[in-house]
Amino acid sequence: MSNNARVPTYDSLDKIYATSALGKQGARYNNLIQKFTEIYGRKPDFIARSPGRVNLIGEHIDYCGFGVMPMAIERDCIIAVATTDQDTKVRIANVNPKYEAREFDFEGKEKIVTIDDTKHEWTNYFKCGYKGMLERAKDLEKPKGMYLLLDGSVPAGSGLSSSAAFVCSAALATIEANKLPLSKQELTEIAIVAERNVGVNSGGMDQAASVFSEQQYALHVEFVPRLSTQLVKLPETQPPMAFVIANTLVTADKFVTAPRNYNLRVVETRMAALFLSRALGLDHQVDSLKEVYDLYFKGDNSSSDVEKYDKLLDAAIQAFPQDKSNGQGYTLEEVAEMVNLPAQTLHERYMTRFPVETDYFRLVQRTRHVFTEERRVVQFAAVCKHADANTLQELGAIMNASQESCDKYYNCSCPEINTVCDIARNNGAYGARLTGAGWGGCTVMLTTEPNVPKLIKAIKDQYYAIKFPNLTPEELDDAVLATQPGSGSAVYVGF
Ligand code: NG1
């Protein structure tokens, strides 16, 4: 795909949403415009839109440099924007009254804006996108003042990337307001780095999926040597395949739990890479498992990708020493010994920029997950290319194996995710797994179109009715839904 393309501007919603969603989305956009006019006494100039995503396969490997395969969903973040030359203030409000309106000002070309990442403040995500884009716009003396009203429909903390949808639409609003000459590729790359300003050491899958996706396609995203995306047509099966997303409603707030969960996993995979580059005698020391893979197989064209992951995993497992804590993992001192560096150096290198809290680092288990998960991404893409009578079973089996690995080796599942996946598999899902960071949040299931109602009913009856009996019908419909691959970021001007 040509990555120099710019985000498209549309004047009709049918370029953005599937026909079945047009009525609902039309009403939502009208409401946004009407509320904007009530608050600011003028109409917006445009609406910036970026969707959430569901990851089909490839969990927790984007930050290791390995490819992943998400698709965009209909749920998104839309921001109505009007600009002014009178000042450089940014006024931001939300249609959801839970989020209070705020105002901040441009603090000059050096600083742009202060982001206090010790506070969990909703507008920080806007500031991330704003700052990231203006840092790039070196020639811009004075950005426009902005009036903003936001409507987000991606449930927060659910693994559907509400944060990336927010940061990418904020970045897009800033680009469009200031007429910055930035491509989709630049928008994505800057949004990835920008989102780290809120204190989570995120990978790049979500932003790429949010910006580059197209209706009816999954997106194979690769990060090395640089971010690249490839549309993958989902196979036409008989009966047609369908994806259902079910939110466990266990909120996994990445910002709050990052030191023990997400950021710790990033550090564990980096430590594993550092150790393996020494232990496997690679040319130089690296700290991503993808670099370990590339160096280990440099010049080897004889094995297939799948064989390579198996070979490397075997070599890695043999190289790791036995830990001293009965399989719980290595202490920082043990890792220091393994990589022949002082513990203090490791601490400074891996545990200061992003907070990490743990007694043990489970490098063996994490490595096992990462190599097998990338193997599954390669297999999933291959099955999509050659559809036959077994396609649904094969894709489902890959998704189930991913879930098992996330649960057993990456410890990023939770009892509720496992329950929902079991219910799904017992009710016509070929595969079911967590999607996104895990520790709660959403699951994704592969089924067929005719089976969607049965599957959704089973999850409502056997999960929500028991665990969350007081949900309203609307909340239930928000929690479990069928989804199709949706389109990526866009600017909408059709009003
Ligand atoms: P969620 O939790 O869905 O936003 C996070 C990361 C991804 C990826 C997945 C795990 C952020 C913004 N996103 O997704 O990059 O690492 O976890 O596969 O941190």
Coordinates of C-alpha atoms and ligand atoms in Angstrom, one line a residue, residues 53 55 58-63 68 158-164 195 200-207 252 254 262 433 435-439, ligand 1:
R53 CA -9.8 -1.8 16.3
N55 CA -6.9 -7.5 16.9
G58 CA -0.7 -11.3 17.1
E59 CA -1.1 -10.2 20.8
H60 CA 1.7 -8.5 22.7
I61 CA 4.2 -8.8 19.9
D62 CA 4.0 -5.4 18.2
Y63 CA 6.4 -3.9 20.7
V68 CA 0.2 -8.3 13.8
S158 CA -11.9 -2.8 26.8
G159 CA -9.0 -3.7 24.5
L160 CA -10.6 -2.0 21.5
S161 CA -8.1 0.8 21.5
S162 CA -10.2 3.8 22.6
S163 CA -6.9 5.5 23.4
A164 CA -5.5 5.1 19.9
E195 CA 0.7 8.1 22.9
V200 CA 2.2 3.7 28.7
N201 CA 5.0 2.2 26.6
S202 CA 2.7 1.2 23.8
G203 CA 3.4 -0.7 20.6
G204 CA 2.1 0.6 17.2
M205 CA -0.6 -1.8 16.1
D206 CA -3.6 0.3 17.3
Q207 CA -2.6 3.5 15.6
A252 CA -8.4 -3.2 32.6
K254 CA -3.7 0.2 31.3
Y262 CA 1.8 -4.0 30.2
R433 CA -9.5 -15.2 22.3
T435 CA -8.1 -9.0 22.0
G436 CA -5.9 -6.1 23.0
A437 CA -3.8 -6.0 26.1
G438 CA -6.0 -8.4 28.0
W439 CA -6.4 -8.6 31.8
Ligands
NG1_1 P1 -5.0 -2.1 23.8 O1 -4.9 -2.4 25.2 O2 -6.1 -2.7 23.1 O3 -4.9 -0.6 23.6 C1 -2.4 -2.7 23.7 C2 -1.3 -1.9 22.9 C3 -1.0 -2.5 21.6 C4 -0.7 -4.0 21.8 C5 -1.7 -4.7 22.6 C6 -1.4 -6.1 22.9 C7 -1.4 0.5 23.4 C8 -2.0 1.8 23.0 N1 -1.8 -0.5 22.7 O4 -3.6 -2.6 23.1 O5 0.0 -1.8 20.9 O6 0.6 -4.1 22.3 O7 -2.0 -4.0 23.8 O8 -1.3 -6.8 21.7 O9 -0.7 0.4 24.4

